[in-house]
């Protein structure tokens, strides 16, 4: 019997696995997707090879790409962008690691307290979470982003609008700043050349400004896995979990990739283990553990719960999905912006009570996708009654994409409200796949506050891009693009403030689904990782008789020489 | 392919289960040539560049069919939906026969279908334009159109730090 089984090696699961492995517990980490243990060869800078939703490396599907991706029932115009495999969606995320808005938490008493999702405040205080933020920020590590041309233009435009510079990690007022990113900043030749031979580690360290955050990150060339620029859990927490016997006096976690969890085993109201299916062989295995942690993501975690027949006395499992109701604003400039180069997003503006704007530089394929997604019909033809938006096609699209490096694009990240009808259920329409009934993701309603926030932010984005000098600006009114998916197993509704299920003992949730709300708008991964760290402490204290550590220890950064030595000695590639 | 609106709705709503239930509807399964012609017309409508069509259409068909394999390819379902709706916009026409304004009317009609009963159609149709655009501009030809610098391991693009700040204040 294991001490702990963690289901899912994405943004949250490896945090629990690393922390508990470092405490000497026997941890089994299951991942439905592939191991990516030859990522330098498996990943690709080519957008179609990396991001094609059916055939791309970073799709939600099995490692064997001759097989179809795993199905979801999506009964509306939307796009879900998730990746299976070790690192989960952090392999294609942008690394943005802002803290949540303090207004999203129970203790907030600011003058704008009523501006947030007051019905779904986090059942813990912001102040209580800060030490866990600091722990994760040092472990990953999170660093202040350097600028390329597009960031310079974004930040100067924000200053021109009269906004102040945000200098601390805690957001207290509308302000702009370089992103706090889980990206090692450039050193040596990084960011200073495009010559591959000069971008080999250690001559180059950190971000090389290649422009491929959504295509994974294996740079600088020949760098040890834990020293790659972008700090996906594939590069940070997973290597630490797998070498916890080397860099500390822990016990190395066991990783089983290609293992799709099908059922949470229970006995007497307690979780006792997991049954999973090997996606390559079809063999099923059941393993027991003293504690089970679900971290399969905000779609698959509720699916696993429901497929396991676990109790849902409050009817809240799967309900309350938030997604930041993203939108996209793009300006066309007459001068160079370098939009396709450098980290995808390295500058942002935060509007407490509203949400955020962030600069989003993309290569041509994803840029084209972003310009042709809309719920406002097709620009110049029809608008579905929502005239502020519309897909660009034909000559309009061609005009915008006539020079990708003269664009300035801004992602609108809305503080959206928890709404019960927006939810994950089991599909009654799709035939179950080999892992059981598949997830149905329904987005049915937005509150007036959510809609008002989105309009406010989109208007600010247009102002910003115009201030940067854009001659032509389009706001897309995106159909739901689900990059940030959260709050389907909400803290306070399905799990308690320790992350433990209210209805099943010894069963915890440690992914985006446990977030209590949309966090006020900031990108969710850092907060999920901070909460996962706290959940690991609570597991250790409650079920293994240990003491909390965050308050009185210092974390070992995942880039520490001891970790590098452990990674090299253990041949974690 | 000529279906009534009601029939189209009923059949296409179930497109996601057709393949798995082996409910093969011959009237709904277009020939490969028809599928290619219809989806090529879609690509041209979206990207407005005939030279990108040849490189993109096979990718679009492959992506759709790999997304949901089965006896009735998803590309044929997509083409069938576009053609059947085109026949409502202009009797007797297929999607490829329509002018841009009429093609837009096809999308307008499909996007007006109720989510409650035709959500899966809206998912499929809603993603066709952006998938076509993504695929077109992921090709080397698309890169040239976008004056993209191409694949590299790094860029000489570092401009320093805003106000010289390399770390947030505590």
XYZ file of C-alpha atoms in Angstrom:
743
model
C 0.000 0.000 0.000
C 1.236 3.458 -0.913
C 1.010 6.379 1.445
C -0.460 8.632 -1.226
C -1.680 8.217 -4.793
C -1.846 11.415 -6.822
C -4.001 11.308 -9.960
C -2.654 13.693 -12.573
C 0.817 15.139 -13.234
C -0.334 18.559 -14.452
C -0.118 21.895 -12.691
C -1.198 20.779 -9.212
C -0.564 17.058 -8.714
C 3.231 17.160 -8.949
C 3.280 19.847 -6.254
C 1.634 17.483 -3.779
C 3.828 14.614 -4.986
C 7.058 16.583 -4.596
C 6.187 18.015 -1.196
C 5.127 14.671 0.292
C 7.961 12.724 -1.353
C 10.327 15.251 0.218
C 8.796 14.358 3.606
C 9.618 10.716 3.008
C 6.166 9.444 2.080
C 5.654 6.717 -0.508
C 3.973 8.600 -3.367
C 2.579 7.123 -6.567
C 1.969 9.725 -9.287
C -0.357 8.631 -12.105
C -0.562 10.463 -15.422
C -3.033 9.617 -18.176
C -0.811 10.991 -20.929
C 2.754 10.233 -21.964
C 5.905 10.636 -19.876
C 7.679 13.046 -22.259
C 10.980 11.510 -21.214
C 12.483 12.298 -24.639
C 10.910 15.731 -24.900
C 13.825 17.269 -26.825
C 12.869 14.980 -29.679
C 9.137 14.590 -28.994
C 8.195 18.274 -28.823
C 8.192 20.593 -31.812
C 8.433 24.316 -32.483
C 6.055 23.817 -35.404
C 2.599 24.984 -34.412
C 0.625 22.309 -36.211
C 2.843 19.503 -34.936
C 2.556 20.848 -31.400
C -0.931 22.338 -31.132
C -3.186 20.582 -33.624
C -6.149 19.520 -31.450
C -6.385 16.113 -33.130
C -2.857 15.168 -34.044
C -0.636 17.571 -32.144
C 1.814 16.591 -29.442
C -0.018 18.745 -26.918
C -3.544 17.459 -27.233
C -5.865 15.876 -24.723
C -5.307 12.294 -25.739
C -3.146 9.214 -25.371
C 0.577 9.223 -25.999
C 0.050 6.976 -28.998
C -0.968 9.594 -31.526
C -2.204 7.032 -34.016
C -5.179 6.899 -31.657
C -7.841 9.598 -31.548
C -7.841 12.200 -28.801
C -10.092 11.512 -25.851
C -13.603 12.752 -26.476
C -15.494 15.494 -24.695
C -19.119 16.460 -25.211
C -19.009 20.200 -25.895
C -22.533 21.368 -26.721
C -21.713 24.964 -27.707
C -19.297 26.936 -29.804
C -16.136 26.761 -27.703
C -12.574 25.539 -27.734
C -10.930 23.581 -24.909
C -7.152 23.797 -24.868
C -5.684 21.180 -22.551
C -2.737 18.852 -22.876
C -2.304 15.351 -21.473
C 1.113 14.105 -20.414
C 3.579 14.826 -17.636
C 3.388 18.544 -16.959
C -0.226 18.625 -18.183
C -1.233 21.982 -19.592
C 1.812 23.646 -18.009
C 3.827 22.318 -20.952
C 1.954 24.712 -23.246
C 1.023 27.436 -20.777
C 2.631 30.856 -20.891
C 4.186 30.562 -17.434
C 2.285 33.596 -16.118
C 2.312 33.356 -12.348
C 0.456 36.275 -10.752
C -1.071 35.926 -7.323
C -4.856 36.024 -7.014
C -6.656 39.278 -6.231
C -6.962 39.698 -2.438
C -10.615 40.582 -3.051
C -11.373 36.971 -3.950
C -10.731 35.858 -0.347
C -12.846 35.700 2.779
C -10.957 38.310 4.782
C -11.037 41.068 2.209
C -12.495 44.299 3.544
C -11.325 46.821 0.967
C -13.552 49.613 -0.252
C -14.254 47.612 -3.402
C -15.164 44.412 -1.514
C -18.555 44.222 -3.205
C -16.945 44.249 -6.667
C -15.937 40.571 -6.545
C -17.776 37.244 -6.693
C -19.084 37.746 -3.173
C -21.234 34.618 -3.239
C -18.192 32.393 -3.726
C -15.392 33.927 -1.711
C -12.469 31.656 -0.823
C -12.980 30.088 2.627
C -9.493 31.114 3.715
C -7.649 34.368 3.959
C -5.265 35.881 1.445
C -2.787 36.524 4.230
C -2.830 32.824 5.102
C -1.995 31.903 1.518
C 0.928 34.328 1.115
C 3.582 32.044 2.681
C 2.497 29.293 0.288
C 2.737 31.690 -2.640
C 6.248 32.579 -1.509
C 7.177 28.904 -1.186
C 6.040 28.108 -4.742
C 7.515 31.308 -6.169
C 10.901 30.301 -4.801
C 10.583 26.663 -5.800
C 9.610 27.141 -9.455
C 11.103 29.886 -9.414
C 8.936 32.852 -10.483
C 10.876 35.825 -11.851
C 10.109 39.307 -13.149
C 9.998 39.157 -16.935
C 12.426 40.949 -19.181
C 11.098 42.924 -22.127
C 11.162 42.461 -25.841
C 9.789 45.037 -28.254
C 6.153 44.065 -27.753
C 6.466 44.364 -23.968
C 8.128 47.762 -24.255
C 5.248 48.962 -26.392
C 2.599 47.453 -24.113
C 4.119 48.934 -20.954
C 4.746 52.369 -22.456
C 1.162 52.445 -23.714
C -0.116 51.549 -20.237
C 1.951 54.385 -18.761
C 0.576 56.737 -21.414
C -2.936 55.869 -20.191
C -1.962 57.147 -16.755
C -1.707 53.837 -14.951
C 1.002 53.366 -12.311
C 3.614 50.625 -12.313
C 2.800 47.709 -10.000
C 5.979 46.973 -8.075
C 4.896 44.286 -5.603
C 3.344 40.867 -6.118
C 0.172 41.814 -4.239
C -2.327 43.710 -6.364
C -4.064 46.605 -4.600
C -5.066 49.019 -7.386
C -5.318 49.216 -11.162
C -1.727 49.080 -12.359
C 0.566 47.593 -14.999
C 3.746 45.591 -14.699
C 6.028 43.137 -16.372
C 4.645 39.660 -15.719
C 5.807 37.589 -12.810
C 6.551 34.511 -14.878
C 7.607 30.966 -14.128
C 10.342 31.480 -16.687
C 14.066 31.718 -16.020
C 15.157 35.070 -17.359
C 17.824 35.328 -20.057
C 21.491 35.142 -19.225
C 24.555 34.832 -21.401
C 23.663 34.652 -25.072
C 19.945 34.001 -24.456
C 17.765 36.703 -25.983
C 20.740 38.067 -27.879
C 21.018 35.754 -30.865
C 19.105 33.423 -33.123
C 22.135 31.270 -33.867
C 21.461 27.798 -32.509
C 25.112 27.020 -31.861
C 25.267 30.002 -29.498
C 22.140 28.926 -27.637
C 23.585 25.835 -26.027
C 23.621 25.575 -22.243
C 25.552 26.885 -20.292
C 26.573 29.558 -22.781
C 22.893 30.455 -22.861
C 20.773 30.252 -19.725
C 17.084 30.954 -19.315
C 14.641 32.217 -21.918
C 16.092 32.449 -25.415
C 13.118 34.526 -26.659
C 12.283 31.851 -29.228
C 8.543 32.635 -29.073
C 7.267 29.117 -28.547
C 5.833 28.989 -25.030
C 2.712 27.187 -26.353
C 4.901 24.560 -28.028
C 6.657 23.399 -24.870
C 10.120 24.491 -23.814
C 13.306 22.473 -24.120
C 15.615 25.476 -24.226
C 18.402 26.377 -23.860
C 19.642 23.487 -25.965
C 21.196 20.648 -23.963
C 20.167 22.160 -20.634
C 19.350 19.687 -17.847
C 15.603 19.189 -17.614
C 15.330 21.171 -14.386
C 17.095 24.165 -15.931
C 14.837 24.676 -18.914
C 13.569 28.196 -19.251
C 9.836 27.678 -18.789
C 8.994 26.137 -15.435
C 6.311 23.656 -16.377
C 5.938 20.997 -13.734
C 7.647 18.728 -16.269
C 10.777 20.839 -15.682
C 10.323 21.721 -12.022
C 8.141 19.763 -9.614
C 8.176 16.393 -11.378
C 11.988 16.105 -11.512
C 12.092 17.095 -7.842
C 9.473 14.478 -6.931
C 11.334 11.763 -8.828
C 14.660 12.581 -7.151
C 13.494 13.408 -3.627
C 15.887 10.788 -2.282
C 18.825 12.684 -3.805
C 18.334 16.399 -3.196
C 16.740 15.895 0.214
C 16.229 13.062 2.646
C 12.974 12.045 1.095
C 11.727 9.101 -0.884
C 11.637 9.241 -4.651
C 8.087 9.326 -5.970
C 7.027 6.705 -8.494
C 5.620 8.043 -11.762
C 3.356 5.870 -13.907
C 2.549 7.554 -17.247
C -0.098 6.334 -19.713
C -2.239 5.462 -16.694
C -5.821 6.723 -17.014
C -7.574 6.720 -13.641
C -11.029 5.191 -14.019
C -12.269 4.784 -10.497
C -11.645 6.015 -6.986
C -11.907 3.002 -4.695
C -13.624 3.558 -1.373
C -14.590 1.633 1.705
C -16.686 2.859 4.597
C -16.768 6.425 3.332
C -13.002 6.584 2.896
C -10.873 6.615 -0.220
C -8.709 3.506 -0.361
C -7.105 3.539 -3.781
C -7.351 4.016 -7.523
C -8.089 1.748 -10.461
C -6.454 2.840 -13.670
C -6.131 1.601 -17.213
C -2.849 1.402 -19.086
C -3.644 3.293 -22.296
C -1.079 1.256 -24.251
C -2.011 -2.254 -23.153
C -5.547 -1.839 -21.860
C -4.618 -3.605 -18.628
C -6.321 -2.430 -15.480
C -4.563 -2.081 -12.164
C -5.827 -1.265 -8.696
C -3.454 0.120 -6.080
C -4.261 1.015 -2.505
C -3.198 4.085 -0.592
C -3.844 5.744 2.726
C -4.719 8.979 0.976
C -5.840 9.736 -2.588
C -5.345 13.122 -4.251
C -7.291 14.028 -7.373
C -5.498 16.437 -9.708
C -6.748 15.435 -13.143
C -7.946 18.928 -14.040
C -11.209 20.798 -13.755
C -12.921 18.625 -16.366
C -11.564 15.155 -15.611
C -11.574 15.371 -11.823
C -15.371 15.767 -11.609
C -15.734 13.153 -14.342
C -13.661 10.706 -12.297
C -15.706 11.510 -9.200
C -18.996 10.919 -10.998
C -17.766 7.777 -12.770
C -16.693 6.399 -9.407
C -20.201 6.800 -8.026
C -18.910 8.875 -5.130
C -21.478 10.707 -3.017
C -22.522 14.201 -4.011
C -24.967 15.172 -1.277
C -24.905 18.882 -2.109
C -25.148 18.343 -5.850
C -22.151 20.623 -6.324
C -19.724 18.221 -8.020
C -18.919 19.634 -11.455
C -20.918 22.823 -10.928
C -19.697 26.401 -11.003
C -17.134 26.193 -13.792
C -15.331 29.484 -14.334
C -13.089 30.169 -17.325
C -12.251 33.889 -17.204
C -14.516 34.331 -20.249
C -11.496 35.282 -22.322
C -11.561 37.786 -25.126
C -8.942 39.009 -27.583
C -8.076 42.465 -28.877
C -5.548 42.924 -31.660
C -4.058 46.084 -33.075
C -2.272 46.496 -36.377
C 0.660 48.876 -36.252
C 2.807 50.369 -38.947
C 5.997 49.616 -37.037
C 7.732 46.490 -35.801
C 6.354 44.926 -32.606
C 8.124 41.559 -32.553
C 4.798 39.985 -31.695
C 5.878 36.466 -32.606
C 9.101 36.624 -30.585
C 9.984 36.279 -26.955
C 7.817 34.888 -24.159
C 4.190 34.723 -25.212
C 3.068 36.993 -22.418
C 5.441 39.144 -20.393
C 3.382 42.235 -19.529
C 0.008 42.751 -17.861
C -2.454 45.204 -16.359
C -4.558 44.277 -13.355
C -7.923 45.859 -12.608
C -9.080 44.706 -9.162
C -12.731 43.745 -9.202
C -12.688 43.448 -12.974
C -9.915 41.146 -14.121
C -6.769 41.596 -16.152
C -5.265 42.314 -19.525
C -2.146 40.595 -20.715
C -0.019 40.963 -23.768
C -0.224 37.867 -25.990
C 2.331 37.468 -28.751
C 1.758 34.472 -30.957
C 3.202 32.776 -33.996
C 1.064 33.015 -37.157
C -1.033 29.853 -36.715
C -2.363 30.632 -33.265
C -2.626 34.309 -34.155
C -4.808 33.347 -37.129
C -6.901 31.109 -34.895
C -7.383 33.954 -32.448
C -8.539 36.282 -35.217
C -11.130 33.838 -36.566
C -12.804 32.880 -33.288
C -15.907 34.785 -32.274
C -19.478 34.613 -31.064
C -20.236 37.735 -33.133
C -20.453 36.065 -36.491
C -18.282 37.125 -39.415
C -17.130 40.722 -39.644
C -18.722 42.502 -42.567
C -21.532 39.953 -42.947
C -23.489 39.337 -39.718
C -22.982 39.764 -36.005
C -25.459 37.525 -34.154
C -26.773 40.638 -32.434
C -23.387 41.331 -30.836
C -21.812 43.929 -33.103
C -18.620 44.508 -31.121
C -16.700 41.558 -32.504
C -16.713 39.076 -35.342
C -14.387 36.691 -37.120
C -11.909 38.171 -39.581
C -11.956 36.343 -42.876
C -10.757 36.897 -46.396
C -9.074 40.200 -47.096
C -9.588 41.405 -43.513
C -7.734 38.400 -42.139
C -5.066 38.697 -44.784
C -4.554 42.379 -43.968
C -4.025 41.661 -40.284
C -1.724 38.759 -40.986
C 0.251 40.487 -43.704
C 2.953 41.014 -41.095
C 2.637 39.088 -37.840
C 5.404 41.168 -36.287
C 3.442 44.377 -36.621
C 0.605 43.190 -34.421
C 0.023 43.912 -30.768
C -2.396 41.449 -29.201
C -4.018 41.583 -25.781
C -5.840 38.795 -23.968
C -8.809 39.888 -21.849
C -9.051 37.819 -18.664
C -12.370 38.409 -16.966
C -13.198 37.950 -13.317
C -16.230 35.764 -13.995
C -18.785 34.596 -11.470
C -19.447 31.062 -10.334
C -22.727 30.007 -11.974
C -24.292 26.644 -11.182
C -25.453 26.004 -14.758
C -21.901 26.217 -16.089
C -20.778 22.735 -15.265
C -19.203 19.387 -15.986
C -21.496 16.364 -16.079
C -21.394 12.914 -17.645
C -22.487 12.952 -21.263
C -25.764 11.280 -22.124
C -25.109 11.936 -25.823
C -21.658 10.577 -26.501
C -21.060 6.870 -26.272
C -18.799 6.127 -23.288
C -15.162 5.574 -24.198
C -12.902 2.874 -22.780
C -12.589 4.915 -19.582
C -16.321 5.258 -19.011
C -18.895 7.975 -19.660
C -17.159 11.064 -20.990
C -17.329 14.584 -19.644
C -19.875 17.083 -20.931
C -18.852 20.713 -20.479
C -21.773 23.126 -20.543
C -21.471 26.908 -20.542
C -25.003 28.204 -20.251
C -25.061 31.583 -18.557
C -22.952 34.595 -17.609
C -23.932 37.005 -14.869
C -24.401 40.715 -15.458
C -21.217 41.359 -13.453
C -19.215 38.967 -15.636
C -20.505 40.585 -18.812
C -19.885 44.091 -17.493
C -16.347 43.166 -16.449
C -15.591 41.763 -19.876
C -16.907 44.855 -21.638
C -14.915 47.105 -19.328
C -11.709 45.164 -19.936
C -12.185 44.908 -23.689
C -12.661 48.681 -23.850
C -9.460 49.200 -21.850
C -7.616 46.808 -24.178
C -8.731 48.791 -27.211
C -7.542 52.021 -25.561
C -4.225 50.399 -24.732
C -3.554 49.140 -28.228
C -4.519 52.499 -29.698
C -2.168 54.213 -27.240
C 0.555 51.940 -28.558
C -0.017 53.385 -31.992
C -2.328 50.894 -33.652
C -4.022 52.234 -36.746
C -6.611 49.476 -36.843
C -7.947 47.569 -33.844
C -10.290 44.595 -33.653
C -12.018 43.178 -30.627
C -13.003 39.570 -31.266
C -15.732 38.766 -28.702
C -14.330 35.264 -28.500
C -16.568 32.277 -28.125
C -15.472 30.555 -24.912
C -11.811 29.571 -25.215
C -11.137 27.388 -22.226
C -7.496 27.846 -21.250
C -8.185 28.658 -17.615
C -10.703 26.117 -16.361
C -11.519 26.164 -12.678
C -13.859 25.810 -9.719
C -15.750 22.627 -10.637
C -14.916 21.015 -7.257
C -15.018 24.223 -5.318
C -13.376 24.741 -1.984
C -16.260 25.391 0.350
C -18.736 23.425 -1.766
C -17.162 20.041 -2.600
C -13.911 20.162 -0.630
C -13.164 21.869 2.657
C -10.606 24.597 3.191
C -7.914 21.909 3.535
C -8.725 20.485 0.109
C -10.302 17.329 1.577
C -13.608 16.155 0.154
C -16.569 16.962 2.367
C -18.245 13.667 1.478
C -15.299 11.217 1.386
C -12.513 10.947 3.939
C -8.891 10.723 2.847
C -9.790 12.041 -0.588
C -8.293 15.402 -1.577
C -8.453 17.658 -4.634
C -5.371 19.634 -5.668
C -5.953 21.051 -9.120
C -7.753 24.060 -10.621
C -11.096 22.428 -9.846
C -10.598 23.098 -6.124
C -10.315 26.849 -6.656
C -13.289 28.497 -4.979
C -13.865 31.095 -7.690
C -12.135 32.772 -10.622
C -9.586 34.435 -8.294
C -10.522 37.914 -9.432
C -9.087 37.207 -12.880
C -5.381 36.371 -12.486
C -4.050 33.275 -14.232
C -4.763 30.333 -11.934
C -1.699 28.074 -11.910
C 0.317 29.764 -9.157
C -2.673 29.861 -6.819
C -3.451 26.210 -7.506
C 0.167 25.361 -6.742
C 0.124 27.401 -3.533
C -3.068 25.678 -2.432
C -1.625 22.285 -3.409
C 1.381 23.009 -1.188
C -0.963 23.840 1.667
C -3.020 20.722 0.967
C 0.151 18.611 1.084
C 0.919 20.045 4.510
C -2.594 19.265 5.733
C -2.358 15.694 4.442
C 0.981 15.221 6.160
C -0.277 16.644 9.438
C -3.674 14.959 9.531
C -2.907 11.474 8.247
C 0.824 10.981 8.780
C 1.421 12.725 12.088
C 3.871 15.238 10.627
C 4.378 18.916 11.221
C 3.793 21.742 8.744
C 6.986 23.098 7.215
C 6.244 26.141 5.131
C 6.238 28.555 8.067
C 9.687 27.639 9.344
C 11.694 26.154 6.478
C 13.079 27.562 3.237
C 12.267 25.795 -0.022
C 14.906 24.321 -2.283
C 14.547 25.927 -5.719
C 13.991 23.452 -8.528
C 17.036 25.027 -10.194
C 19.297 24.380 -7.200
C 22.619 22.650 -7.884
C 21.527 19.760 -5.661
C 18.474 19.190 -7.857
C 20.531 19.467 -11.042
C 22.946 16.891 -9.667
C 20.030 14.649 -8.692
C 18.406 15.004 -12.111
C 21.650 14.177 -13.902
C 22.433 11.262 -11.582
C 18.924 9.854 -11.953
C 18.927 10.402 -15.719
C 15.667 12.339 -15.600
C 15.633 13.550 -19.203
C -27.510 16.345 -50.353
C -30.834 17.982 -49.690
C -32.323 17.691 -46.268
C -35.058 19.605 -44.598
C -33.959 21.878 -41.811
C -35.655 19.579 -39.322
C -33.957 16.493 -40.699
C -30.605 18.199 -40.810
C -30.938 19.308 -37.247
C -31.924 15.865 -36.066
C -29.202 14.061 -37.920
C -26.408 16.522 -37.395
C -27.146 16.900 -33.714
C -26.248 13.284 -33.405
C -23.087 13.547 -35.480
C -20.966 12.807 -32.504
C -22.706 9.496 -31.924
C -23.170 8.507 -35.546
C -19.763 6.967 -35.868
C -19.935 5.131 -32.598
C -23.458 3.809 -33.100
C -22.697 2.821 -36.691
C -25.778 4.752 -37.685
C -24.512 5.360 -41.142
C -26.786 7.613 -43.101
C -25.931 7.358 -46.808
C -27.662 10.619 -47.631
C -25.449 12.325 -45.138
C -22.176 10.809 -46.300
C -20.737 12.871 -49.112
C -18.188 11.398 -51.532
C -14.507 12.207 -50.903
C -14.448 14.533 -53.889
C -17.470 16.414 -52.646
C -15.961 16.686 -49.180
C -12.701 17.994 -50.587
C -14.491 20.513 -52.795
C -16.704 21.754 -49.984
C -13.913 22.086 -47.433
C -11.601 23.700 -49.987
C -14.330 26.274 -50.532
C -14.477 26.790 -46.773
C -10.716 27.325 -46.557
C -10.770 29.798 -49.412
C -13.703 31.630 -47.827
C -11.792 31.972 -44.559
C -8.234 32.701 -45.631
C -9.065 34.491 -48.880
C -5.998 33.137 -50.588
C -6.249 30.412 -53.212
C -2.608 29.453 -52.882
C -3.164 28.477 -49.266
C -6.123 26.261 -50.104
C -4.160 23.395 -51.607
C -1.845 23.174 -48.617
C -4.581 23.556 -46.046
C -7.537 21.480 -47.224
C -5.904 18.034 -46.820
C -4.733 19.099 -43.337
C -8.256 20.154 -42.433
C -9.737 16.861 -43.596
C -7.069 14.875 -41.763
C -7.533 16.895 -38.574
C -11.306 16.437 -38.568
C -11.144 12.729 -39.307
C -8.484 12.121 -36.683
C -10.428 14.162 -34.149
C -13.340 11.737 -34.277
C -12.612 8.556 -36.232
C -15.439 6.296 -37.324
C -17.214 4.864 -40.322
C -18.645 8.288 -41.133
C -15.680 10.662 -41.264
C -16.145 13.910 -39.403
C -14.985 15.774 -42.516
C -17.932 14.284 -44.407
C -20.276 15.286 -41.613
C -18.930 18.827 -41.665
C -19.197 19.030 -45.442
C -22.687 17.540 -45.303
C -23.830 20.155 -42.814
C -22.379 22.996 -44.905
C -23.845 21.662 -48.150
C -27.261 20.931 -46.693
C -27.449 24.418 -45.244
C -26.175 25.892 -48.502
C -29.135 24.277 -50.247
C -31.399 26.224 -47.927
C -29.627 29.465 -48.713
C -29.719 28.816 -52.455
C -31.861 25.889 -53.564
C -29.881 23.258 -55.409
C -26.512 24.751 -54.507
C -23.652 23.279 -52.527
C -21.431 25.354 -50.274
C -18.783 25.624 -52.991
C -21.337 27.132 -55.377
C -22.078 30.090 -53.143
C -20.618 33.567 -53.189
C -19.027 34.924 -49.989
C -22.196 36.628 -48.766
C -24.146 33.405 -49.242
C -21.442 31.390 -47.519
C -21.675 33.769 -44.596
C -25.419 33.150 -44.521
C -24.713 29.432 -44.122
C -22.719 30.160 -40.988
C -25.298 32.637 -39.772
C -28.019 30.006 -40.126
C -25.990 27.362 -38.325
C -24.998 29.717 -35.510
C -28.672 30.531 -35.013
C -29.545 26.913 -34.234
C -30.607 26.518 -30.606
C -27.815 25.451 -28.290
C -30.163 23.172 -26.375
C -30.814 20.918 -29.367
C -27.935 21.655 -31.716
C -25.030 22.400 -29.425
C -22.811 19.792 -31.062
C -23.362 21.318 -34.486
C -22.466 24.703 -33.110
C -19.292 23.230 -31.627
C -18.279 21.644 -34.932
C -19.265 24.524 -37.189
C -17.988 27.110 -34.730
C -14.515 25.609 -34.883
C -14.278 25.168 -38.653
C -13.167 28.717 -39.567
C -10.544 29.028 -36.852
C -9.239 25.537 -37.480
C -8.883 26.346 -41.177
C -7.083 29.584 -40.350
C -4.783 27.906 -37.820
C -3.836 25.223 -40.310
C -3.332 27.675 -43.186
C -1.008 29.934 -41.234
C 0.911 26.985 -39.774
C 2.242 26.096 -43.215
C 5.485 27.523 -44.641
C 3.351 29.285 -47.236
C 1.261 30.821 -44.454
C 4.452 31.943 -42.712
C 5.572 33.729 -45.852
C 2.188 35.428 -46.126
C 2.597 36.594 -42.527
C 6.260 37.554 -43.016
C 7.084 35.280 -40.130
C 10.764 34.844 -39.391
C 10.395 31.055 -39.206
C 11.607 28.476 -36.729
C 14.552 29.373 -34.529
C 15.939 28.324 -31.160
C 16.091 31.925 -30.014
C 15.776 35.528 -31.085
C 17.865 38.631 -30.650
C 14.997 40.491 -29.046
C 15.960 41.201 -25.422
C 15.406 44.871 -24.578
C 16.151 44.861 -20.862
C 13.908 45.334 -17.836
C 11.117 47.840 -17.243
C 12.573 50.630 -15.120
C 15.510 48.313 -14.529
C 13.409 46.214 -12.148
C 14.517 42.592 -12.067
C 12.420 41.551 -9.081
C 9.156 42.500 -7.430
C 9.342 44.314 -4.122
C 8.548 42.221 -1.056
